[in-house]
Each structure stands twice: as C-alpha cells, then as structure tokens.
Amino acid sequence: MAIKVELFVKNMEVTDRIKDYVEKKVSKLDRFLSDIEEARVDLAYVKSARSAADRQVAQITIRGRGYILRTEERSDDLFTSIDIAVEKIQRQIERFKGKRAHGRGDGTPASEVVPNIPEIEELEETPIIARRKEFTLVPMDEMEAIEQMALLGHENFFVFYNVNSNAINVLYMRRDGTYGLIEPKLG
C-alpha cells in the first residue's frame, strides 16, 4: 500500500529533486507500520535561527487510525534534515508498535460514552475564536497518555480519553518535571 505523502514548504522553492527524494524516503515508512493513512512533510528555511546549522527544517507527521507520530529535525542541509527525521520517525514507530501490543480499551468512541452537554447561551460580547482544532480521542490509560505526549512533542499538555475513568482528562507537565492530571466532572 502506498502512503499518501503531502509536502508543504515555507520560505523555499521545492524542486522536483526534493519532491522525489521526500516521496521516496517517506513512502518506505509503510514497511514499519502498515496502517499509515497519511504522511505530512513540512520543509522550511528558517533564516532567523541562531545557528546557520539549524536553518533547514524537516518535520514529518504520520497519522493512522488512533495515533499521530511527529518528528522534527534541523541541520544546515535539507537532505540531511530529511534523512535524520525519517530515522527518528522509524524509531518512534518501533516504540509505538511495542506500546500497541497492550491494547487500548474496548474501542468505544468517546462520543457514545460522554453525554451531550447543553448549549451555553451566547454572551453579549462574544470573544473571537481564532482557531478551532478537531481530533479523534483514542481510549488510553495514563501511562500511554504520557508516552503519546512525549511522542508528539507536546511539552505543556495532552488531552485524552481515560479508559480507566471513562472520562476525558488533561495531562500536563508541572514546573518540577512531574505530571499533573485534570479530571473534569460535569456539574
């Protein structure tokens, strides 16, 4: 099965050589994980980087049913950044495959478990929502959430559906390096 590779560039021109190189490297990831639905590659030239050795950026994000894996690499050469990013995502896939063997709950979608919340009346002065993000919550326990938070590179917080408490929880990093867990209750 061929992976659909989406290529996005910022502050640079993409040549056929770069496009072919990215597709060749990233399409090989299905050897490691067969259920990859989408692969996104972001390439950028960051001229404001402190070091000239960190200006060529390659970020790879792969999505599948129930997971998102992401890695970013910087170097002075675009092809080197791509190669190192592909190697890093391969290691992440291997770690992820080991974690997946334990299972992730009964597979019940969060929308069926959580009751509908009534709509809140609009305020007179409605604040502007600049961005909306939608994502699928996969049932997992707290330790899997910590691992997923690390795999995605989220430093501050991670929202997940806790299979142990059957509720949506927020995992966050505390200043002392430990983790905190927010368990909301409907009032």
Short mmCIF file of N, CA and C in Angstrom, two decimals:
data_model
loop_
_atom_site.label_atom_id
_atom_site.label_comp_id
_atom_site.label_asym_id
_atom_site.label_seq_id
_atom_site.Cartn_x
_atom_site.Cartn_y
_atom_site.Cartn_z
N MET A 1 0.84 -1.18 0.00
CA MET A 1 0.00 0.00 0.00
C MET A 1 0.89 1.24 0.00
N ALA A 2 0.59 2.17 -0.88
CA ALA A 2 1.38 3.39 -0.97
C ALA A 2 0.83 4.43 0.01
N ILE A 3 1.72 5.11 0.66
CA ILE A 3 1.34 6.15 1.60
C ILE A 3 1.09 7.43 0.82
N LYS A 4 0.02 8.13 1.18
CA LYS A 4 -0.25 9.45 0.59
C LYS A 4 0.65 10.46 1.29
N VAL A 5 1.60 11.01 0.57
CA VAL A 5 2.57 11.95 1.14
C VAL A 5 2.18 13.37 0.73
N GLU A 6 1.92 14.21 1.72
CA GLU A 6 1.63 15.62 1.46
C GLU A 6 2.88 16.43 1.79
N LEU A 7 3.29 17.28 0.87
CA LEU A 7 4.50 18.07 1.04
C LEU A 7 4.13 19.55 1.13
N PHE A 8 4.58 20.20 2.20
CA PHE A 8 4.35 21.63 2.40
C PHE A 8 5.70 22.30 2.61
N VAL A 9 5.89 23.44 1.98
CA VAL A 9 7.16 24.16 2.11
C VAL A 9 6.90 25.59 2.56
N LYS A 10 7.89 26.14 3.24
CA LYS A 10 7.80 27.51 3.73
C LYS A 10 9.16 28.17 3.54
N ASN A 11 9.16 29.34 2.93
CA ASN A 11 10.36 30.14 2.70
C ASN A 11 11.40 29.45 1.81
N MET A 12 10.93 28.63 0.89
CA MET A 12 11.85 27.96 -0.03
C MET A 12 11.08 27.50 -1.26
N GLU A 13 11.81 27.20 -2.30
CA GLU A 13 11.22 26.66 -3.52
C GLU A 13 11.45 25.15 -3.52
N VAL A 14 10.41 24.41 -3.87
CA VAL A 14 10.55 22.96 -3.92
C VAL A 14 10.87 22.55 -5.37
N THR A 15 11.93 21.78 -5.50
CA THR A 15 12.32 21.30 -6.81
C THR A 15 11.82 19.87 -6.98
N ASP A 16 11.85 19.39 -8.21
CA ASP A 16 11.44 18.00 -8.46
C ASP A 16 12.36 17.03 -7.72
N ARG A 17 13.63 17.38 -7.61
CA ARG A 17 14.59 16.52 -6.91
C ARG A 17 14.20 16.37 -5.43
N ILE A 18 13.86 17.48 -4.79
CA ILE A 18 13.46 17.44 -3.38
C ILE A 18 12.17 16.66 -3.23
N LYS A 19 11.20 16.93 -4.11
CA LYS A 19 9.90 16.25 -4.04
C LYS A 19 10.07 14.74 -4.21
N ASP A 20 10.84 14.32 -5.19
CA ASP A 20 11.08 12.89 -5.41
C ASP A 20 11.81 12.25 -4.23
N TYR A 21 12.78 12.97 -3.68
CA TYR A 21 13.56 12.45 -2.56
C TYR A 21 12.66 12.23 -1.34
N VAL A 22 11.80 13.22 -1.05
CA VAL A 22 10.89 13.11 0.10
C VAL A 22 9.93 11.94 -0.10
N GLU A 23 9.31 11.84 -1.27
CA GLU A 23 8.37 10.75 -1.53
C GLU A 23 9.04 9.39 -1.44
N LYS A 24 10.26 9.28 -1.94
CA LYS A 24 10.99 8.01 -1.90
C LYS A 24 11.27 7.59 -0.46
N LYS A 25 11.75 8.55 0.36
CA LYS A 25 12.10 8.24 1.74
C LYS A 25 10.87 7.95 2.61
N VAL A 26 9.86 8.80 2.52
CA VAL A 26 8.70 8.68 3.40
C VAL A 26 7.80 7.51 3.00
N SER A 27 7.73 7.20 1.72
CA SER A 27 6.88 6.08 1.30
C SER A 27 7.39 4.74 1.82
N LYS A 28 8.64 4.68 2.23
CA LYS A 28 9.20 3.44 2.79
C LYS A 28 8.74 3.19 4.22
N LEU A 29 8.08 4.17 4.85
CA LEU A 29 7.65 4.00 6.24
C LEU A 29 6.57 2.94 6.39
N ASP A 30 5.84 2.62 5.31
CA ASP A 30 4.80 1.60 5.43
C ASP A 30 5.38 0.21 5.64
N ARG A 31 6.69 0.07 5.48
CA ARG A 31 7.34 -1.20 5.81
C ARG A 31 7.33 -1.42 7.33
N PHE A 32 7.39 -0.32 8.07
CA PHE A 32 7.46 -0.40 9.53
C PHE A 32 6.09 -0.42 10.18
N LEU A 33 5.11 0.26 9.57
CA LEU A 33 3.76 0.35 10.13
C LEU A 33 2.80 0.36 8.95
N SER A 34 2.01 -0.70 8.82
CA SER A 34 1.22 -0.89 7.61
C SER A 34 -0.07 -0.06 7.56
N ASP A 35 -0.56 0.44 8.68
CA ASP A 35 -1.85 1.14 8.66
C ASP A 35 -1.71 2.66 8.68
N ILE A 36 -0.65 3.18 8.09
CA ILE A 36 -0.46 4.63 7.99
C ILE A 36 -1.44 5.15 6.94
N GLU A 37 -2.26 6.12 7.34
CA GLU A 37 -3.25 6.68 6.41
C GLU A 37 -2.71 7.90 5.68
N GLU A 38 -1.87 8.68 6.36
CA GLU A 38 -1.41 9.93 5.76
C GLU A 38 -0.04 10.29 6.32
N ALA A 39 0.79 10.83 5.48
CA ALA A 39 2.10 11.33 5.90
C ALA A 39 2.23 12.76 5.42
N ARG A 40 2.57 13.65 6.34
CA ARG A 40 2.74 15.06 6.00
C ARG A 40 4.20 15.43 6.25
N VAL A 41 4.81 16.08 5.28
CA VAL A 41 6.19 16.53 5.41
C VAL A 41 6.21 18.04 5.23
N ASP A 42 6.70 18.73 6.26
CA ASP A 42 6.84 20.18 6.21
C ASP A 42 8.33 20.51 6.11
N LEU A 43 8.69 21.23 5.07
CA LEU A 43 10.07 21.67 4.89
C LEU A 43 10.10 23.19 4.99
N ALA A 44 11.10 23.70 5.68
CA ALA A 44 11.17 25.15 5.85
C ALA A 44 12.62 25.60 5.92
N TYR A 45 12.80 26.85 5.49
CA TYR A 45 14.09 27.52 5.67
C TYR A 45 13.84 28.61 6.70
N VAL A 46 14.52 28.51 7.85
CA VAL A 46 14.34 29.45 8.95
C VAL A 46 15.59 30.31 9.03
N LYS A 47 15.51 31.51 8.46
CA LYS A 47 16.71 32.36 8.45
C LYS A 47 16.93 33.05 9.79
N SER A 48 15.94 33.01 10.68
CA SER A 48 16.10 33.64 11.99
C SER A 48 16.70 32.69 13.03
N ALA A 49 17.08 31.48 12.62
CA ALA A 49 17.68 30.53 13.56
C ALA A 49 19.01 31.09 14.06
N ARG A 50 19.31 30.81 15.31
CA ARG A 50 20.56 31.32 15.91
C ARG A 50 21.79 30.83 15.18
N SER A 51 21.76 29.56 14.85
CA SER A 51 22.93 28.96 14.20
C SER A 51 22.61 28.67 12.74
N ALA A 52 23.58 28.87 11.88
CA ALA A 52 23.39 28.55 10.46
C ALA A 52 23.18 27.05 10.26
N ALA A 53 23.62 26.26 11.23
CA ALA A 53 23.47 24.81 11.15
C ALA A 53 22.05 24.35 11.45
N ASP A 54 21.16 25.26 11.86
CA ASP A 54 19.79 24.90 12.21
C ASP A 54 18.76 25.52 11.29
N ARG A 55 19.14 25.92 10.10
CA ARG A 55 18.23 26.68 9.25
C ARG A 55 17.34 25.83 8.36
N GLN A 56 17.77 24.64 7.99
CA GLN A 56 16.97 23.76 7.14
C GLN A 56 16.17 22.82 8.04
N VAL A 57 14.84 22.93 8.03
CA VAL A 57 13.97 22.19 8.95
C VAL A 57 13.11 21.21 8.16
N ALA A 58 13.07 19.97 8.65
CA ALA A 58 12.20 18.94 8.08
C ALA A 58 11.36 18.37 9.22
N GLN A 59 10.03 18.44 9.06
CA GLN A 59 9.12 17.90 10.07
C GLN A 59 8.25 16.85 9.37
N ILE A 60 8.15 15.67 9.98
CA ILE A 60 7.35 14.58 9.43
C ILE A 60 6.27 14.23 10.44
N THR A 61 5.02 14.17 9.96
CA THR A 61 3.89 13.78 10.78
C THR A 61 3.18 12.64 10.08
N ILE A 62 2.99 11.52 10.78
CA ILE A 62 2.23 10.42 10.19
C ILE A 62 0.99 10.19 11.04
N ARG A 63 -0.11 9.91 10.35
CA ARG A 63 -1.39 9.66 11.01
C ARG A 63 -1.91 8.29 10.59
N GLY A 64 -2.52 7.65 11.55
CA GLY A 64 -3.18 6.38 11.30
C GLY A 64 -4.40 6.32 12.17
N ARG A 65 -5.03 5.19 12.18
CA ARG A 65 -6.23 5.04 12.99
C ARG A 65 -5.83 4.98 14.46
N GLY A 66 -6.06 6.07 15.17
CA GLY A 66 -5.81 6.09 16.60
C GLY A 66 -4.43 6.58 17.02
N TYR A 67 -3.64 7.11 16.11
CA TYR A 67 -2.33 7.61 16.52
C TYR A 67 -1.85 8.71 15.59
N ILE A 68 -0.97 9.54 16.14
CA ILE A 68 -0.26 10.56 15.38
C ILE A 68 1.18 10.55 15.88
N LEU A 69 2.13 10.41 14.99
CA LEU A 69 3.55 10.45 15.35
C LEU A 69 4.19 11.61 14.59
N ARG A 70 5.04 12.36 15.28
CA ARG A 70 5.65 13.54 14.67
C ARG A 70 7.10 13.66 15.10
N THR A 71 7.93 14.14 14.16
CA THR A 71 9.31 14.41 14.48
C THR A 71 9.78 15.61 13.66
N GLU A 72 10.75 16.32 14.21
CA GLU A 72 11.31 17.48 13.52
C GLU A 72 12.82 17.43 13.65
N GLU A 73 13.50 17.79 12.58
CA GLU A 73 14.96 17.80 12.60
C GLU A 73 15.46 19.03 11.87
N ARG A 74 16.56 19.60 12.38
CA ARG A 74 17.17 20.80 11.81
C ARG A 74 18.64 20.51 11.52
N SER A 75 19.11 21.04 10.39
CA SER A 75 20.53 20.95 10.08
C SER A 75 20.84 22.02 9.03
N ASP A 76 22.10 22.02 8.56
CA ASP A 76 22.48 23.00 7.55
C ASP A 76 22.18 22.53 6.13
N ASP A 77 21.79 21.26 5.97
CA ASP A 77 21.47 20.69 4.66
C ASP A 77 20.08 20.09 4.70
N LEU A 78 19.24 20.41 3.73
CA LEU A 78 17.86 19.94 3.71
C LEU A 78 17.78 18.41 3.62
N PHE A 79 18.61 17.81 2.80
CA PHE A 79 18.58 16.36 2.63
C PHE A 79 19.01 15.64 3.91
N THR A 80 19.95 16.21 4.62
CA THR A 80 20.37 15.65 5.90
C THR A 80 19.22 15.73 6.91
N SER A 81 18.53 16.85 6.93
CA SER A 81 17.38 17.01 7.83
C SER A 81 16.31 15.97 7.54
N ILE A 82 16.04 15.74 6.26
CA ILE A 82 15.04 14.74 5.86
C ILE A 82 15.48 13.35 6.30
N ASP A 83 16.73 12.99 6.04
CA ASP A 83 17.24 11.66 6.41
C ASP A 83 17.15 11.43 7.91
N ILE A 84 17.58 12.39 8.71
CA ILE A 84 17.57 12.22 10.17
C ILE A 84 16.13 12.16 10.68
N ALA A 85 15.24 12.98 10.10
CA ALA A 85 13.84 12.96 10.52
C ALA A 85 13.20 11.61 10.21
N VAL A 86 13.52 11.03 9.06
CA VAL A 86 12.97 9.71 8.71
C VAL A 86 13.49 8.65 9.68
N GLU A 87 14.77 8.72 10.03
CA GLU A 87 15.33 7.76 11.00
C GLU A 87 14.65 7.91 12.36
N LYS A 88 14.42 9.14 12.79
CA LYS A 88 13.77 9.37 14.09
C LYS A 88 12.33 8.85 14.09
N ILE A 89 11.61 9.04 12.99
CA ILE A 89 10.21 8.58 12.95
C ILE A 89 10.18 7.05 12.90
N GLN A 90 11.19 6.43 12.29
CA GLN A 90 11.26 4.96 12.30
C GLN A 90 11.43 4.44 13.72
N ARG A 91 12.28 5.11 14.52
CA ARG A 91 12.45 4.70 15.91
C ARG A 91 11.17 4.91 16.70
N GLN A 92 10.46 6.01 16.43
CA GLN A 92 9.19 6.25 17.11
C GLN A 92 8.16 5.18 16.76
N ILE A 93 8.15 4.76 15.50
CA ILE A 93 7.22 3.71 15.07
C ILE A 93 7.52 2.42 15.82
N GLU A 94 8.79 2.07 15.95
CA GLU A 94 9.16 0.85 16.68
C GLU A 94 8.71 0.92 18.14
N ARG A 95 8.91 2.09 18.79
CA ARG A 95 8.45 2.25 20.17
C ARG A 95 6.94 2.16 20.25
N PHE A 96 6.27 2.78 19.29
CA PHE A 96 4.80 2.78 19.26
C PHE A 96 4.26 1.38 19.06
N LYS A 97 4.87 0.60 18.19
CA LYS A 97 4.41 -0.77 17.95
C LYS A 97 4.54 -1.61 19.21
N GLY A 98 5.57 -1.37 19.99
CA GLY A 98 5.74 -2.10 21.24
C GLY A 98 4.66 -1.74 22.24
N LYS A 99 4.27 -0.46 22.29
CA LYS A 99 3.24 0.00 23.22
C LYS A 99 1.86 -0.49 22.80
N ARG A 100 1.64 -0.64 21.50
CA ARG A 100 0.34 -1.03 20.98
C ARG A 100 -0.05 -2.45 21.33
N ALA A 101 0.91 -3.28 21.61
CA ALA A 101 0.62 -4.68 21.89
C ALA A 101 -0.25 -4.84 23.13
N HIS A 102 -0.26 -3.83 24.01
CA HIS A 102 -1.02 -3.92 25.25
C HIS A 102 -2.50 -3.64 25.07
N GLY A 103 -2.93 -3.07 23.95
CA GLY A 103 -4.34 -2.77 23.71
C GLY A 103 -4.73 -1.40 24.23
N ARG A 104 -5.85 -0.91 23.75
CA ARG A 104 -6.30 0.43 24.10
C ARG A 104 -7.78 0.44 24.44
N GLY A 105 -8.23 -0.37 25.35
CA GLY A 105 -9.62 -0.34 25.78
C GLY A 105 -10.52 -1.12 24.85
N ASP A 106 -11.80 -0.90 24.98
CA ASP A 106 -12.77 -1.66 24.19
C ASP A 106 -13.11 -1.01 22.86
N GLY A 107 -12.53 0.15 22.55
CA GLY A 107 -12.74 0.79 21.27
C GLY A 107 -14.02 1.60 21.17
N THR A 108 -14.72 1.80 22.27
CA THR A 108 -15.94 2.59 22.25
C THR A 108 -15.59 4.05 22.03
N PRO A 109 -16.22 4.70 21.03
CA PRO A 109 -15.91 6.12 20.80
C PRO A 109 -16.33 6.98 21.98
N ALA A 110 -15.59 8.04 22.21
CA ALA A 110 -15.88 8.94 23.32
C ALA A 110 -17.25 9.59 23.17
N SER A 111 -17.70 9.79 21.92
CA SER A 111 -18.99 10.43 21.69
C SER A 111 -20.16 9.59 22.21
N GLU A 112 -19.98 8.27 22.27
CA GLU A 112 -21.05 7.41 22.78
C GLU A 112 -21.05 7.33 24.30
N VAL A 113 -19.91 7.58 24.92
CA VAL A 113 -19.81 7.44 26.36
C VAL A 113 -20.17 8.73 27.09
N VAL A 114 -19.73 9.88 26.57
CA VAL A 114 -19.95 11.17 27.22
C VAL A 114 -21.32 11.70 26.80
N PRO A 115 -22.17 12.09 27.76
CA PRO A 115 -23.50 12.62 27.41
C PRO A 115 -23.37 13.99 26.73
N ASN A 116 -24.38 14.34 25.96
CA ASN A 116 -24.38 15.65 25.28
C ASN A 116 -24.48 16.76 26.30
N ILE A 117 -23.69 17.81 26.12
CA ILE A 117 -23.68 18.95 27.03
C ILE A 117 -24.60 20.02 26.43
N PRO A 118 -25.53 20.58 27.22
CA PRO A 118 -26.42 21.59 26.66
C PRO A 118 -25.65 22.84 26.23
N GLU A 119 -26.17 23.51 25.21
CA GLU A 119 -25.50 24.71 24.69
C GLU A 119 -25.58 25.84 25.70
N ILE A 120 -24.51 26.60 25.79
CA ILE A 120 -24.43 27.74 26.69
C ILE A 120 -24.95 28.96 25.93
N GLU A 121 -25.75 29.79 26.61
CA GLU A 121 -26.28 30.98 25.97
C GLU A 121 -25.12 31.90 25.57
N GLU A 122 -25.28 32.53 24.40
CA GLU A 122 -24.22 33.42 23.92
C GLU A 122 -24.13 34.66 24.78
N LEU A 123 -22.92 35.11 25.04
CA LEU A 123 -22.69 36.32 25.80
C LEU A 123 -22.89 37.53 24.90
N GLU A 124 -23.10 38.70 25.50
CA GLU A 124 -23.29 39.91 24.71
C GLU A 124 -22.06 40.22 23.87
N GLU A 125 -20.90 40.21 24.49
CA GLU A 125 -19.65 40.43 23.76
C GLU A 125 -18.93 39.09 23.62
N THR A 126 -19.08 38.48 22.48
CA THR A 126 -18.50 37.16 22.26
C THR A 126 -17.03 37.30 21.91
N PRO A 127 -16.15 36.61 22.64
CA PRO A 127 -14.73 36.66 22.28
C PRO A 127 -14.52 35.96 20.93
N ILE A 128 -13.48 36.36 20.25
CA ILE A 128 -13.18 35.80 18.93
C ILE A 128 -12.36 34.53 19.10
N ILE A 129 -12.82 33.46 18.49
CA ILE A 129 -12.06 32.20 18.48
C ILE A 129 -11.24 32.22 17.20
N ALA A 130 -9.94 32.31 17.36
CA ALA A 130 -9.05 32.46 16.21
C ALA A 130 -8.79 31.15 15.49
N ARG A 131 -8.91 30.03 16.20
CA ARG A 131 -8.59 28.75 15.58
C ARG A 131 -9.38 27.65 16.27
N ARG A 132 -9.86 26.72 15.50
CA ARG A 132 -10.52 25.52 16.03
C ARG A 132 -9.74 24.31 15.56
N LYS A 133 -9.61 23.36 16.45
CA LYS A 133 -8.89 22.15 16.09
C LYS A 133 -9.75 20.96 16.49
N GLU A 134 -9.86 20.01 15.59
CA GLU A 134 -10.66 18.83 15.84
C GLU A 134 -9.76 17.61 15.75
N PHE A 135 -9.90 16.69 16.68
CA PHE A 135 -9.09 15.49 16.65
C PHE A 135 -9.87 14.35 17.27
N THR A 136 -9.45 13.14 16.99
CA THR A 136 -10.11 11.95 17.50
C THR A 136 -9.45 11.50 18.79
N LEU A 137 -10.26 11.28 19.82
CA LEU A 137 -9.74 10.80 21.09
C LEU A 137 -9.72 9.27 21.06
N VAL A 138 -8.59 8.71 21.39
CA VAL A 138 -8.43 7.27 21.44
C VAL A 138 -8.38 6.85 22.90
N PRO A 139 -9.17 5.86 23.29
CA PRO A 139 -9.11 5.43 24.69
C PRO A 139 -7.71 4.92 25.05
N MET A 140 -7.17 5.43 26.17
CA MET A 140 -5.84 5.00 26.63
C MET A 140 -5.76 5.25 28.13
N ASP A 141 -4.79 4.61 28.76
CA ASP A 141 -4.61 4.86 30.19
C ASP A 141 -3.58 5.98 30.37
N GLU A 142 -3.32 6.33 31.62
CA GLU A 142 -2.47 7.49 31.92
C GLU A 142 -1.03 7.29 31.43
N MET A 143 -0.50 6.10 31.56
CA MET A 143 0.88 5.86 31.14
C MET A 143 1.00 5.96 29.61
N GLU A 144 0.00 5.45 28.89
CA GLU A 144 0.01 5.59 27.43
C GLU A 144 -0.10 7.05 27.03
N ALA A 145 -0.86 7.84 27.79
CA ALA A 145 -1.01 9.27 27.51
C ALA A 145 0.33 9.99 27.68
N ILE A 146 1.09 9.62 28.70
CA ILE A 146 2.41 10.22 28.91
C ILE A 146 3.32 9.88 27.73
N GLU A 147 3.28 8.63 27.28
CA GLU A 147 4.10 8.21 26.15
C GLU A 147 3.67 8.93 24.87
N GLN A 148 2.36 9.04 24.64
CA GLN A 148 1.87 9.73 23.44
C GLN A 148 2.23 11.21 23.48
N MET A 149 2.18 11.81 24.67
CA MET A 149 2.55 13.22 24.84
C MET A 149 4.02 13.42 24.45
N ALA A 150 4.86 12.49 24.85
CA ALA A 150 6.29 12.57 24.51
C ALA A 150 6.51 12.32 23.02
N LEU A 151 5.79 11.35 22.45
CA LEU A 151 5.96 11.05 21.02
C LEU A 151 5.56 12.23 20.15
N LEU A 152 4.51 12.94 20.54
CA LEU A 152 4.05 14.08 19.75
C LEU A 152 4.88 15.33 19.98
N GLY A 153 5.68 15.33 21.05
CA GLY A 153 6.49 16.50 21.35
C GLY A 153 5.70 17.60 22.03
N HIS A 154 4.55 17.25 22.61
CA HIS A 154 3.78 18.24 23.35
C HIS A 154 4.45 18.47 24.70
N GLU A 155 4.80 19.71 24.99
CA GLU A 155 5.53 20.00 26.21
C GLU A 155 4.62 20.42 27.35
N ASN A 156 3.47 21.04 27.04
CA ASN A 156 2.64 21.61 28.08
C ASN A 156 1.49 20.72 28.52
N PHE A 157 0.69 20.22 27.57
CA PHE A 157 -0.48 19.44 27.96
C PHE A 157 -0.86 18.46 26.86
N PHE A 158 -1.73 17.49 27.23
CA PHE A 158 -2.22 16.49 26.30
C PHE A 158 -3.63 16.09 26.73
N VAL A 159 -4.58 16.16 25.82
CA VAL A 159 -5.97 15.80 26.10
C VAL A 159 -6.18 14.37 25.63
N PHE A 160 -6.79 13.53 26.48
CA PHE A 160 -7.02 12.14 26.09
C PHE A 160 -8.26 11.59 26.79
N TYR A 161 -8.78 10.48 26.27
CA TYR A 161 -9.91 9.79 26.88
C TYR A 161 -9.35 8.68 27.77
N ASN A 162 -9.55 8.83 29.07
CA ASN A 162 -9.01 7.88 30.04
C ASN A 162 -9.90 6.66 30.10
N VAL A 163 -9.37 5.52 29.70
CA VAL A 163 -10.14 4.28 29.66
C VAL A 163 -10.46 3.78 31.07
N ASN A 164 -9.64 4.16 32.05
CA ASN A 164 -9.88 3.70 33.42
C ASN A 164 -11.04 4.44 34.08
N SER A 165 -11.18 5.73 33.81
CA SER A 165 -12.24 6.52 34.45
C SER A 165 -13.39 6.82 33.50
N ASN A 166 -13.29 6.38 32.24
CA ASN A 166 -14.31 6.65 31.22
C ASN A 166 -14.64 8.13 31.13
N ALA A 167 -13.60 8.97 31.09
CA ALA A 167 -13.78 10.41 31.01
C ALA A 167 -12.63 11.03 30.23
N ILE A 168 -12.86 12.23 29.74
CA ILE A 168 -11.82 12.99 29.07
C ILE A 168 -10.96 13.65 30.14
N ASN A 169 -9.64 13.46 30.05
CA ASN A 169 -8.70 14.02 31.01
C ASN A 169 -7.68 14.89 30.29
N VAL A 170 -7.01 15.75 31.07
CA VAL A 170 -5.93 16.59 30.55
C VAL A 170 -4.68 16.27 31.36
N LEU A 171 -3.66 15.85 30.68
CA LEU A 171 -2.36 15.57 31.30
C LEU A 171 -1.48 16.79 31.04
N TYR A 172 -0.78 17.28 32.08
CA TYR A 172 0.07 18.44 31.89
C TYR A 172 1.39 18.27 32.64
N MET A 173 2.40 18.98 32.14
CA MET A 173 3.73 18.94 32.74
C MET A 173 3.81 20.04 33.78
N ARG A 174 4.22 19.67 34.99
CA ARG A 174 4.37 20.65 36.07
C ARG A 174 5.77 21.26 36.02
N ARG A 175 5.95 22.36 36.71
CA ARG A 175 7.25 23.05 36.69
C ARG A 175 8.37 22.20 37.26
N ASP A 176 8.04 21.31 38.21
CA ASP A 176 9.08 20.48 38.82
C ASP A 176 9.41 19.23 38.00
N GLY A 177 8.81 19.10 36.79
CA GLY A 177 9.12 17.97 35.92
C GLY A 177 8.19 16.79 36.09
N THR A 178 7.29 16.82 37.07
CA THR A 178 6.32 15.76 37.24
C THR A 178 5.09 16.07 36.39
N TYR A 179 4.13 15.16 36.37
CA TYR A 179 2.92 15.34 35.59
C TYR A 179 1.73 15.59 36.50
N GLY A 180 0.78 16.35 36.00
CA GLY A 180 -0.48 16.58 36.69
C GLY A 180 -1.60 16.05 35.81
N LEU A 181 -2.73 15.69 36.41
CA LEU A 181 -3.86 15.14 35.66
C LEU A 181 -5.11 15.90 36.08
N ILE A 182 -5.81 16.47 35.11
CA ILE A 182 -7.07 17.15 35.37
C ILE A 182 -8.18 16.19 34.97
N GLU A 183 -9.07 15.92 35.95
CA GLU A 183 -10.20 15.01 35.71
C GLU A 183 -11.49 15.80 35.89
N PRO A 184 -12.06 16.34 34.79
CA PRO A 184 -13.26 17.15 34.92
C PRO A 184 -14.50 16.31 35.27
N LYS A 185 -15.41 16.93 35.99
CA LYS A 185 -16.68 16.31 36.35
C LYS A 185 -17.79 17.25 35.91
N LEU A 186 -18.86 16.70 35.37
CA LEU A 186 -19.99 17.51 34.97
C LEU A 186 -20.77 17.95 36.20
N GLY A 187 -21.15 19.23 36.26
CA GLY A 187 -21.79 19.75 37.45
C GLY A 187 -23.20 20.03 37.27
#
